[in-house]
Short mmCIF file of C-alpha atoms and ligand atoms in Angstrom, two decimals:
data_model
loop_
_atom_site.label_atom_id
_atom_site.label_comp_id
_atom_site.label_asym_id
_atom_site.label_seq_id
_atom_site.Cartn_x
_atom_site.Cartn_y
_atom_site.Cartn_z
CA VAL A 1 79.09 103.33 145.86
CA TYR A 2 80.58 100.07 144.32
CA PHE A 3 78.81 100.98 141.10
CA LEU A 4 80.15 104.47 141.18
CA TYR A 5 83.70 103.13 141.99
CA VAL A 6 83.62 100.69 139.17
CA LEU A 7 82.53 103.50 136.83
CA TYR A 8 85.25 105.58 138.21
CA ILE A 9 87.87 102.82 137.52
CA LEU A 10 86.47 102.46 133.82
CA PHE A 11 86.56 106.11 133.26
CA THR A 12 90.08 106.70 134.37
CA TYR A 13 91.19 103.52 132.48
CA TYR A 14 89.50 104.92 129.25
CA ILE A 15 91.13 108.31 129.61
CA LYS A 16 94.42 106.57 130.05
CA ASN A 17 94.05 104.16 127.48
CA ARG A 18 91.37 104.88 124.75
CA LEU A 19 92.10 101.56 123.21
CA PHE A 20 89.72 99.98 125.71
CA LEU A 21 86.63 101.56 124.11
CA VAL A 22 88.00 100.93 120.72
CA GLU A 23 88.69 97.33 121.32
CA TYR A 24 85.32 96.87 123.03
CA ILE A 25 83.57 98.45 120.00
CA SER A 26 85.31 96.42 117.61
CA ILE A 27 84.58 93.16 119.45
CA LEU A 28 81.02 94.20 119.72
CA LYS A 29 80.99 95.00 115.92
CA LYS A 30 82.44 91.71 115.00
CA GLY A 31 80.35 89.82 117.51
CA ILE A 32 76.88 91.31 116.35
CA TYR A 33 77.91 91.44 112.65
CA MET A 34 76.50 88.69 110.59
CA PRO A 35 77.63 85.27 110.13
CA TYR A 36 77.34 86.34 106.41
CA LEU A 37 80.58 88.27 106.33
CA GLU A 38 82.34 85.73 108.68
CA GLU A 39 81.55 83.13 105.85
CA VAL A 40 83.33 85.28 103.35
CA PHE A 41 86.38 85.75 105.70
CA ASN A 42 86.61 82.13 106.33
CA TYR A 43 86.35 81.44 102.46
CA LEU A 44 89.22 83.99 101.89
CA ASN A 45 91.39 82.39 104.72
CA ARG A 46 90.81 78.92 103.40
CA THR A 47 91.39 79.71 99.67
CA SER A 48 94.17 82.58 100.01
CA PRO A 49 96.18 81.41 103.08
CA ALA A 50 98.65 84.00 104.58
CA GLN A 51 97.65 87.02 102.75
CA THR A 52 97.44 89.27 105.99
CA GLU A 53 97.46 92.64 104.23
CA PHE A 54 94.64 91.53 102.01
CA TYR A 55 92.53 90.42 104.84
CA GLN A 56 93.16 93.72 106.74
CA ALA A 57 91.91 95.53 103.65
CA ALA A 58 89.14 93.32 103.10
CA GLU A 59 87.94 93.49 106.73
CA GLU A 60 88.04 97.33 106.81
CA VAL A 61 85.90 97.61 103.75
CA LEU A 62 83.41 94.73 104.31
CA TYR A 63 82.61 95.47 108.02
CA SER A 64 81.81 99.21 107.10
CA LEU A 65 79.39 97.89 104.38
CA GLN A 66 77.07 96.35 106.85
CA PRO A 67 74.62 99.34 106.97
CA LEU A 68 74.31 99.31 103.24
CA LEU A 69 73.75 95.54 103.11
CA ASP A 70 71.04 95.87 105.69
CA LYS A 71 69.28 98.52 103.74
CA TYR A 72 69.59 97.01 100.23
CA PRO A 73 69.22 93.24 99.96
CA LYS A 74 69.91 93.33 96.26
CA TYR A 75 73.74 93.32 96.84
CA ARG A 76 73.42 90.16 99.00
CA LYS A 77 71.00 88.45 96.46
CA HIS A 78 73.52 89.25 93.51
CA LYS A 79 76.37 87.84 95.66
CA ILE A 80 78.42 91.03 95.22
CA ILE A 81 80.45 90.59 98.19
CA GLU A 82 81.36 87.08 97.19
CA ARG A 83 82.23 88.25 93.73
CA ILE A 84 84.04 91.46 94.59
CA VAL A 85 86.76 89.77 96.80
CA GLU A 86 87.68 87.58 93.98
CA PRO A 87 89.93 89.09 91.37
CA GLU A 88 88.76 88.78 87.71
CA ARG A 89 92.16 87.68 86.66
CA GLN A 90 95.60 87.26 88.43
CA ILE A 91 98.89 86.90 86.56
CA MET A 92 102.18 85.74 88.06
CA PHE A 93 105.25 85.31 86.02
CA ARG A 94 108.97 84.75 86.21
CA VAL A 95 111.25 87.83 85.31
CA ASN A 96 114.80 86.81 84.19
CA TRP A 97 117.49 89.28 83.75
CA LEU A 98 121.28 89.83 83.60
CA ASP A 99 123.01 92.15 86.25
CA ASP A 100 126.11 94.07 85.31
CA ASN A 101 128.42 91.10 86.49
CA GLY A 102 126.68 88.98 83.72
CA GLU A 103 124.94 87.00 86.52
CA ILE A 104 121.52 85.76 85.92
CA GLN A 105 118.84 87.16 88.34
CA VAL A 106 115.19 85.78 88.88
CA ASN A 107 112.34 87.84 90.23
CA LYS A 108 108.66 87.39 90.47
CA GLY A 109 106.29 89.54 88.55
CA PHE A 110 102.60 90.14 89.41
CA ARG A 111 99.50 91.84 87.82
CA ILE A 112 96.15 91.62 89.38
CA GLU A 113 93.13 92.76 87.33
CA PHE A 114 90.72 92.81 90.10
CA ASN A 115 87.52 94.53 88.66
CA SER A 116 86.47 96.06 85.42
CA ALA A 117 82.92 97.01 86.17
CA LEU A 118 83.69 100.70 85.78
CA GLY A 119 86.34 100.70 83.08
CA PRO A 120 89.80 99.42 82.08
CA TYR A 121 91.90 97.99 84.98
CA LYS A 122 93.91 100.85 86.40
CA GLY A 123 96.58 100.83 89.27
CA GLY A 124 100.27 101.16 89.78
CA LEU A 125 103.34 98.85 89.57
CA ARG A 126 105.42 98.54 92.77
CA PHE A 127 108.98 97.36 92.78
CA HIS A 128 110.02 96.46 96.30
CA PRO A 129 111.56 93.40 98.10
CA SER A 130 108.38 93.28 100.26
CA VAL A 131 106.14 92.63 97.31
CA ASN A 132 104.12 89.29 97.23
CA ALA A 133 100.78 88.07 96.14
CA GLY A 134 98.98 89.27 99.26
CA VAL A 135 100.50 92.68 99.16
CA ILE A 136 99.45 93.05 95.46
CA LYS A 137 96.08 91.84 96.30
CA PHE A 138 95.41 94.12 99.16
CA LEU A 139 96.65 97.20 96.81
CA GLY A 140 94.34 95.86 93.88
CA PHE A 141 91.36 95.53 96.17
CA GLU A 142 91.84 99.10 97.62
CA GLN A 143 92.19 100.45 94.15
CA ILE A 144 88.77 99.10 93.06
CA PHE A 145 86.98 101.42 95.47
CA LYS A 146 89.58 104.41 95.18
CA ASN A 147 89.02 104.46 91.47
CA ALA A 148 85.25 104.33 91.91
CA LEU A 149 85.35 107.36 94.21
CA THR A 150 86.98 109.47 91.60
CA GLY A 151 83.76 109.31 89.50
CA LEU A 152 86.01 108.52 86.51
CA GLN A 153 85.65 105.33 84.30
CA ILE A 154 88.33 103.22 85.53
CA GLY A 155 88.33 99.65 87.02
CA GLY A 156 90.85 98.38 89.74
CA GLY A 157 94.02 96.61 89.13
CA LYS A 158 97.64 96.55 90.70
CA GLY A 159 101.06 94.90 89.89
CA GLY A 160 104.70 94.80 90.54
CA SER A 161 107.73 92.74 91.56
CA ASP A 162 109.98 91.86 94.49
CA PHE A 163 112.85 93.42 92.46
CA ASP A 164 114.72 95.97 94.59
CA PRO A 165 115.67 98.98 92.66
CA LYS A 166 118.02 100.28 95.23
CA GLY A 167 121.81 100.17 94.41
CA LYS A 168 121.16 99.03 90.85
CA SER A 169 122.79 100.69 87.98
CA ASP A 170 120.69 102.48 85.35
CA ASN A 171 121.46 99.61 82.90
CA GLU A 172 120.29 97.07 85.31
CA ILE A 173 117.07 98.96 85.90
CA MET A 174 116.61 99.14 82.18
CA ARG A 175 117.16 95.33 81.71
CA PHE A 176 114.84 94.48 84.49
CA CYS A 177 112.07 96.82 83.20
CA GLN A 178 112.44 95.35 79.68
CA ALA A 179 112.39 91.71 81.03
CA PHE A 180 109.32 92.40 83.32
CA MET A 181 107.50 94.12 80.18
CA SER A 182 108.36 91.31 77.92
CA GLU A 183 105.74 89.21 79.73
CA LEU A 184 103.38 92.01 80.98
CA PHE A 185 102.82 93.46 77.33
CA ARG A 186 100.55 90.65 76.34
CA HIS A 187 98.02 91.45 79.15
CA ILE A 188 97.71 95.14 79.10
CA GLY A 189 96.48 97.84 76.55
CA ALA A 190 95.12 101.32 76.40
CA ASN A 191 91.52 100.01 76.72
CA THR A 192 92.44 96.87 78.70
CA ASP A 193 94.64 97.52 81.61
CA VAL A 194 96.80 100.66 82.07
CA PRO A 195 99.50 100.44 84.82
CA ALA A 196 101.23 103.51 86.44
CA GLY A 197 104.09 103.92 89.13
CA ASP A 198 104.03 103.25 92.62
CA ILE A 199 106.88 102.49 95.18
CA GLY A 200 110.24 102.04 93.28
CA VAL A 201 108.58 102.98 89.96
CA GLY A 202 108.92 106.55 88.66
CA ALA A 203 109.28 108.25 85.34
CA ARG A 204 112.65 106.38 84.49
CA GLU A 205 111.20 102.91 84.98
CA ILE A 206 107.83 104.01 83.22
CA GLY A 207 110.00 105.00 80.28
CA TYR A 208 111.97 101.88 80.01
CA MET A 209 108.61 99.71 80.28
CA PHE A 210 106.92 102.04 77.74
CA GLY A 211 109.85 101.48 75.17
CA MET A 212 109.62 97.80 75.37
CA TYR A 213 105.82 97.69 75.18
CA LYS A 214 106.04 99.84 72.03
CA LYS A 215 108.51 97.49 70.37
CA LEU A 216 106.74 94.23 71.42
CA ALA A 217 103.03 95.37 70.73
CA ASN A 218 104.05 97.69 67.77
CA LYS A 219 101.70 100.36 69.16
CA TYR A 220 102.21 103.88 70.28
CA GLU A 221 99.24 104.13 72.77
CA GLY A 222 98.70 105.42 76.32
CA VAL A 223 99.27 102.01 77.86
CA LEU A 224 101.07 103.36 80.82
CA THR A 225 100.57 106.56 82.82
CA GLY A 226 103.13 108.72 84.65
CA LYS A 227 105.13 109.17 81.39
CA SER A 228 107.61 111.77 80.61
CA LEU A 229 106.18 115.12 79.71
CA LYS A 230 108.37 114.93 76.40
CA TRP A 231 106.34 111.99 75.00
CA GLY A 232 102.77 111.78 76.23
CA GLY A 233 102.69 112.40 79.96
CA SER A 234 100.32 114.71 81.69
CA LEU A 235 101.33 118.02 83.61
CA VAL A 236 100.61 117.51 87.23
CA ARG A 237 100.73 113.75 87.30
CA THR A 238 104.15 113.82 89.25
CA GLU A 239 102.64 116.06 91.73
CA ALA A 240 99.05 114.67 91.87
CA THR A 241 99.02 112.25 94.69
CA GLY A 242 100.72 114.59 97.20
CA TYR A 243 98.85 117.78 96.04
CA GLY A 244 95.64 115.66 96.19
CA CYS A 245 96.07 114.55 99.66
CA VAL A 246 96.48 118.18 100.87
CA TYR A 247 93.52 119.19 99.06
CA PHE A 248 91.64 116.35 100.79
CA ALA A 249 92.81 117.59 104.18
CA LYS A 250 91.92 121.24 103.17
CA ASN A 251 88.22 119.99 102.51
CA MET A 252 88.07 117.95 105.69
CA LEU A 253 89.30 120.92 107.63
CA ALA A 254 87.20 123.58 105.82
CA ALA A 255 83.97 121.50 106.78
CA ARG A 256 85.06 122.09 110.45
CA GLY A 257 85.78 125.68 109.83
CA GLU A 258 89.68 125.30 110.17
CA THR A 259 92.51 125.61 107.78
CA LEU A 260 96.10 124.34 107.38
CA GLU A 261 97.61 127.96 107.32
CA GLY A 262 100.49 128.44 109.85
CA LYS A 263 100.06 124.89 111.08
CA ARG A 264 102.91 122.43 111.91
CA CYS A 265 102.66 119.31 109.86
CA VAL A 266 104.45 115.92 109.91
CA VAL A 267 105.01 113.85 106.88
CA SER A 268 106.52 110.57 106.61
CA GLY A 269 108.35 109.12 103.49
CA SER A 270 110.60 111.05 101.07
CA GLY A 271 109.39 109.68 97.74
CA ASN A 272 106.95 110.99 95.14
CA VAL A 273 104.09 111.31 97.41
CA ALA A 274 105.88 112.74 100.35
CA ILE A 275 107.80 115.37 98.35
CA TYR A 276 104.66 116.89 96.57
CA THR A 277 102.66 116.72 99.88
CA ILE A 278 105.41 118.95 101.38
CA GLU A 279 105.28 121.14 98.26
CA LYS A 280 101.53 121.70 98.50
CA LEU A 281 101.57 122.21 102.21
CA TYR A 282 103.98 125.13 101.68
CA HIS A 283 101.46 126.41 98.98
CA MET A 284 98.87 126.43 101.79
CA GLY A 285 100.98 128.41 104.16
CA ALA A 286 101.54 125.34 106.50
CA LEU A 287 104.91 124.29 107.98
CA PRO A 288 106.07 120.74 107.08
CA ILE A 289 108.81 119.83 109.61
CA THR A 290 109.57 116.05 109.01
CA CYS A 291 110.16 113.50 106.25
CA SER A 292 111.64 109.98 106.41
CA ASP A 293 112.86 106.96 104.57
CA SER A 294 113.30 103.51 105.47
CA LYS A 295 116.55 104.13 107.41
CA GLY A 296 115.54 107.20 109.54
CA MET A 297 113.81 110.54 109.85
CA ILE A 298 114.64 114.24 109.45
CA LEU A 299 113.13 116.77 111.89
CA ASP A 300 113.65 120.42 110.63
CA GLU A 301 111.85 122.94 112.92
CA GLU A 302 112.40 125.64 110.42
CA GLY A 303 110.65 123.66 107.72
CA ILE A 304 111.74 120.96 105.43
CA ASP A 305 114.08 122.50 102.76
CA LEU A 306 112.12 121.33 99.72
CA LEU A 307 114.83 122.12 97.07
CA LEU A 308 117.46 120.20 98.95
CA LEU A 309 114.97 117.20 99.57
CA LYS A 310 114.12 117.09 95.78
CA ASP A 311 117.78 117.13 94.86
CA LEU A 312 118.74 114.38 97.28
CA LYS A 313 115.83 112.10 96.40
CA GLU A 314 115.01 112.93 92.77
CA ASN A 315 118.59 113.67 91.41
CA GLN A 316 121.24 112.20 93.75
CA ARG A 317 118.97 109.11 94.73
CA ALA A 318 120.85 109.49 98.15
CA ARG A 319 119.84 108.51 101.69
CA LEU A 320 118.02 111.07 103.84
CA SER A 321 120.92 111.10 106.31
CA GLU A 322 122.66 113.25 103.79
CA TYR A 323 120.17 116.01 104.57
CA ILE A 324 121.84 117.22 107.83
CA LYS A 325 125.18 117.78 105.84
CA TYR A 326 123.53 120.78 104.18
CA ARG A 327 121.19 121.62 106.90
CA PRO A 328 123.20 121.10 110.29
CA LYS A 329 120.33 122.55 112.45
CA ALA A 330 118.08 119.82 111.39
CA GLN A 331 118.05 116.43 113.48
CA TYR A 332 118.31 113.05 111.98
CA THR A 333 117.04 110.03 114.05
CA PRO A 334 118.15 106.61 112.45
CA ILE A 335 115.46 103.80 112.87
CA GLU A 336 117.57 102.04 115.49
CA LYS A 337 116.79 104.97 117.79
CA TYR A 338 113.15 105.01 117.20
CA PRO A 339 111.08 103.94 120.41
CA GLU A 340 110.53 100.18 120.26
CA GLY A 341 107.72 99.06 117.95
CA ARG A 342 107.06 102.59 116.86
CA ASN A 343 107.69 105.19 113.98
CA ALA A 344 109.34 108.34 115.55
CA VAL A 345 107.79 110.70 113.02
CA TRP A 346 104.41 110.31 114.87
CA SER A 347 105.88 111.48 118.21
CA VAL A 348 106.58 114.99 116.78
CA PRO A 349 103.83 117.47 118.08
CA CYS A 350 101.81 118.71 115.06
CA TYR A 351 98.34 119.80 114.01
CA ALA A 352 98.18 117.45 110.86
CA ALA A 353 99.83 114.26 109.94
CA PHE A 354 100.46 112.94 106.31
CA PRO A 355 101.51 109.33 106.28
CA SER A 356 103.15 109.01 102.85
CA ALA A 357 105.54 105.98 102.87
CA THR A 358 104.00 102.59 103.21
CA GLN A 359 101.44 100.19 104.58
CA ASN A 360 101.02 99.80 108.40
CA GLU A 361 103.58 102.57 109.27
CA LEU A 362 101.41 103.98 111.93
CA ASN A 363 100.20 101.76 114.75
CA LEU A 364 98.07 102.19 117.74
CA GLU A 365 100.77 103.68 119.88
CA ASP A 366 101.81 106.12 117.19
CA ALA A 367 98.03 107.11 116.86
CA LYS A 368 97.79 107.77 120.57
CA ALA A 369 100.99 109.84 120.43
CA LEU A 370 99.60 111.90 117.70
CA LEU A 371 96.29 112.61 119.50
CA ALA A 372 98.15 113.19 122.82
CA ASN A 373 100.14 115.98 121.15
CA GLY A 374 97.08 117.74 119.76
CA CYS A 375 96.94 116.33 116.15
CA LYS A 376 93.63 117.34 114.52
CA CYS A 377 93.87 115.80 111.07
CA VAL A 378 95.36 112.64 109.44
CA SER A 379 95.13 112.42 105.65
CA GLU A 380 96.73 109.40 104.17
CA GLY A 381 99.00 109.71 101.02
CA ALA A 382 100.13 106.12 101.30
CA ASN A 383 97.98 102.98 100.98
CA MET A 384 96.62 101.73 104.27
CA PRO A 385 99.52 103.28 106.26
CA SER A 386 97.47 102.99 109.69
CA THR A 387 96.86 99.79 111.25
CA ALA A 388 93.21 98.59 111.79
CA LYS A 389 93.36 99.67 115.57
CA ALA A 390 94.87 103.11 114.78
CA VAL A 391 92.01 103.70 112.37
CA ASP A 392 89.42 102.71 114.83
CA LEU A 393 91.03 105.19 117.19
CA PHE A 394 90.92 108.01 114.65
CA VAL A 395 87.35 107.29 113.80
CA GLU A 396 86.29 107.04 117.49
CA THR A 397 87.90 110.35 118.44
CA LYS A 398 86.10 111.93 115.38
CA ILE A 399 89.35 113.83 114.29
CA ALA A 400 89.52 114.81 110.59
CA TYR A 401 90.45 111.48 109.16
CA GLY A 402 90.90 110.74 105.44
CA PRO A 403 91.54 107.27 104.57
CA GLY A 404 94.01 106.46 101.77
CA LYS A 405 91.63 105.26 99.28
CA ALA A 406 89.98 108.80 99.33
CA ALA A 407 92.75 111.02 100.31
CA ASN A 408 95.41 109.64 97.99
CA ALA A 409 92.98 109.02 94.98
CA GLY A 410 94.56 112.13 93.17
CA GLY A 411 97.33 110.11 91.65
CA VAL A 412 94.96 107.78 89.92
CA ALA A 413 92.50 110.45 88.88
CA THR A 414 95.17 112.43 87.06
CA SER A 415 96.42 109.21 85.47
CA GLN A 416 92.88 109.04 83.93
CA LEU A 417 93.36 112.67 82.80
CA GLU A 418 96.57 111.42 81.26
CA MET A 419 94.66 108.70 79.49
CA ALA A 420 92.04 111.24 78.32
CA GLN A 421 94.62 113.69 76.89
CA ASN A 422 96.46 110.68 75.12
CA ALA A 423 93.14 109.47 73.54
CA SER A 424 92.18 112.84 72.27
CA MET A 425 95.80 113.67 71.31
CA LEU A 426 95.71 116.92 73.27
CA SER A 427 97.68 118.37 76.14
CA TRP A 428 96.20 120.49 78.91
CA THR A 429 98.02 123.25 80.87
CA PHE A 430 99.28 122.74 84.29
CA GLU A 431 96.60 125.05 85.64
CA GLU A 432 93.74 123.12 83.73
CA VAL A 433 94.82 119.82 85.15
CA ASP A 434 95.54 121.20 88.66
CA ALA A 435 92.07 122.75 88.70
CA LYS A 436 90.51 119.40 87.66
CA LEU A 437 92.37 117.71 90.38
CA GLU A 438 91.39 120.07 93.02
CA GLN A 439 87.68 119.69 91.96
CA ILE A 440 87.91 115.80 91.93
CA MET A 441 89.43 115.90 95.56
CA LYS A 442 86.50 118.08 96.59
CA ASN A 443 83.94 115.69 94.97
CA ILE A 444 85.44 112.76 96.65
CA PHE A 445 85.13 114.48 100.05
CA GLN A 446 81.72 115.39 99.40
CA SER A 447 80.77 111.91 98.32
CA ALA A 448 82.48 110.26 101.22
CA SER A 449 81.07 112.79 103.66
CA SER A 450 77.51 112.86 102.37
CA THR A 451 77.35 109.02 102.34
CA ALA A 452 78.63 108.92 105.94
CA ALA A 453 75.81 111.33 106.77
CA GLU A 454 73.29 109.26 105.01
CA PHE A 455 74.31 106.34 107.25
CA GLY A 456 74.19 108.32 110.48
CA GLN A 457 77.88 108.74 111.03
CA PRO A 458 78.76 112.11 109.52
CA THR A 459 82.40 112.32 110.56
CA ASN A 460 83.22 108.67 109.62
CA LEU A 461 84.92 108.88 106.19
CA VAL A 462 86.06 105.34 106.41
CA LEU A 463 82.45 104.16 106.34
CA GLY A 464 81.49 107.01 103.73
CA ALA A 465 84.33 106.32 101.38
CA ASN A 466 83.87 102.59 101.40
CA ILE A 467 80.18 102.70 100.81
CA ALA A 468 80.24 105.33 98.14
CA GLY A 469 83.04 103.38 96.21
CA PHE A 470 81.35 99.95 96.64
CA ARG A 471 77.88 101.18 95.65
CA LYS A 472 79.17 102.52 92.33
CA VAL A 473 80.90 99.27 91.53
CA ALA A 474 78.20 96.96 92.72
CA ASP A 475 75.58 98.64 90.84
CA ALA A 476 77.42 98.52 87.57
CA MET A 477 78.19 94.78 88.14
CA ILE A 478 74.51 94.12 88.65
CA GLU A 479 73.57 96.02 85.42
CA GLN A 480 76.23 94.23 83.48
CA GLY A 481 74.98 90.85 84.38
CA LEU A 482 76.71 87.74 85.57
CA VAL A 483 80.04 87.86 83.62
P1 NDP B 501 108.33 106.18 96.38
O1 NDP B 501 109.08 104.77 96.09
O2 NDP B 501 108.60 107.43 95.57
O3 NDP B 501 108.80 106.53 97.91
C1 NDP B 501 108.45 105.60 98.97
C2 NDP B 501 108.99 106.34 100.34
O4 NDP B 501 108.54 105.48 101.25
C3 NDP B 501 110.35 106.16 100.30
O5 NDP B 501 110.88 107.32 101.10
C4 NDP B 501 110.81 104.83 100.97
O6 NDP B 501 112.05 104.93 101.80
C5 NDP B 501 109.66 104.91 102.00
N1 NDP B 501 109.41 103.48 102.37
C6 NDP B 501 109.04 102.44 101.37
N2 NDP B 501 108.96 101.29 102.11
C7 NDP B 501 109.19 101.60 103.46
C8 NDP B 501 109.19 100.71 104.40
N3 NDP B 501 108.89 99.52 104.43
N4 NDP B 501 109.43 101.44 105.70
C9 NDP B 501 109.81 102.69 105.74
N5 NDP B 501 109.78 103.48 104.75
C10 NDP B 501 109.52 102.85 103.50
O7 NDP B 501 106.81 105.81 96.42
P2 NDP B 501 105.56 106.72 96.46
O8 NDP B 501 105.81 108.05 97.02
O9 NDP B 501 104.93 106.61 95.05
O10 NDP B 501 104.58 105.85 97.19
C11 NDP B 501 104.28 106.03 98.62
C12 NDP B 501 102.99 105.53 99.06
O11 NDP B 501 102.03 106.13 98.40
C13 NDP B 501 102.83 103.93 98.84
O12 NDP B 501 102.10 103.49 99.89
C14 NDP B 501 101.98 103.93 97.54
O13 NDP B 501 101.37 102.85 97.30
C15 NDP B 501 101.24 105.23 97.84
N6 NDP B 501 100.55 105.86 96.53
C16 NDP B 501 101.43 106.35 95.59
C17 NDP B 501 100.82 106.87 94.54
C18 NDP B 501 101.66 107.65 93.46
O14 NDP B 501 100.96 108.22 92.53
N7 NDP B 501 102.87 107.34 93.52
C19 NDP B 501 99.23 106.92 94.24
C20 NDP B 501 98.50 106.43 95.48
C21 NDP B 501 99.23 105.93 96.56
P3 NDP B 501 113.35 104.21 100.96
O15 NDP B 501 113.68 105.09 99.74
O16 NDP B 501 114.27 104.28 102.09
O17 NDP B 501 112.77 102.87 100.67
#
């Protein structure tokens, strides 16, 4: 009777709070898992103190590699783990520039050239006040495996600055971009390292940086992607990350006999990735009802007005609160009114969720709210938007969960298509590039899902994506020798 009583208590506790099992499993995982990986984490803690986002990304990848390391001792023999967590090169530099008042401003610049086993370093530049060495390192680390998953010849890199573009005049943006490139230009090149955009870096910033690179290097080459269509950019690059993320969701759902058609979807963010996620959701017949920025969120039950959103964010560069001036039936919630420690976007009942703003924007409580409201699919447009515990819950409940490094790889894949067009001096049509993007997203899904099945966890795309990406890079590193 006592035994049954204890079982009953545990069962009701689990139903009320799935975290119990998730935490239990993750403690077990870490307990059983080898001192080998613990040694690597100790090394990272000692040599790169306080880089919390980087540890989070490294833990997620390395723990899921365990079955691969058990099966193939060659990776341990060649010390691939120890080598892959250490960037090939990290560049940190000072960026001086003059603001409109003639005052000197100083920012930090970063470029991390993490791994070139599969091709030239490739990854975006982020301009945001939260940027620091740990953030750039986590983004660069994720980029290695993401780029490998695309099946294209690109290595992993990332960069940026703690410069805040908000509220700056166009001239200030230009002067900052020129100052940033006046150091970066000596480290990059069309066959060496090819940066792109990320948070705070769009076509305008890429234009100013390209202009400065061309002047300093005296070369007109495809050294940056995300360029304007008028001078070397690729059609679909602007749309690629958002479109790709929805294609990924479509593939995950198709494998379960489901579709997005007619379904309520929630999206966070209102930048490049969010806008084109919303656009592709409409193409698929879905109903995207939310978007957000760092100050608040919009809930528009009739569906987000995409033309209005594009005008506010791409032309006016306005705050999202302006949206309700034009759509009075929509609801705006400022972040001060969010439930404590939560992101209100994830409390809106939906079938599918598309986190498209920034890292750690969806925590365990948010994940529980999504599941309690019937959410069946999470496809990550942003990099590492879900916290480790939220990810564990998605994996454990076996919903269709697409981790960022797989689901948002469409952006970098289309950047590589831009590089291919630049190198061959050709331009492909929108339809050609879009068809290639859709096929690449399908291949990424198939590669992650067949790898997950190979290791006995068919729905676990975290494990599948990490192992599939890692294996490509690791095998190339072994074949290229100790360099
Ligand atoms: P944008 O700068 O175009 O938009 C970012 C959006 O996220 C804005 O709405 C911004 O709000 C919001 N945001 C940024 N930081 C925060 C924060 N700390 N809290 C709340 N909201 C925030 O960037 P992208 O759309 O290009 O990038 C979004 C995500 O997608 C990032 O994680 C990026 O790394 C990832 N990604 C982007 C790719 C691309 O091709 N652009 C490729 C792959 C991944 P606000 O304007 O108020 O700051």
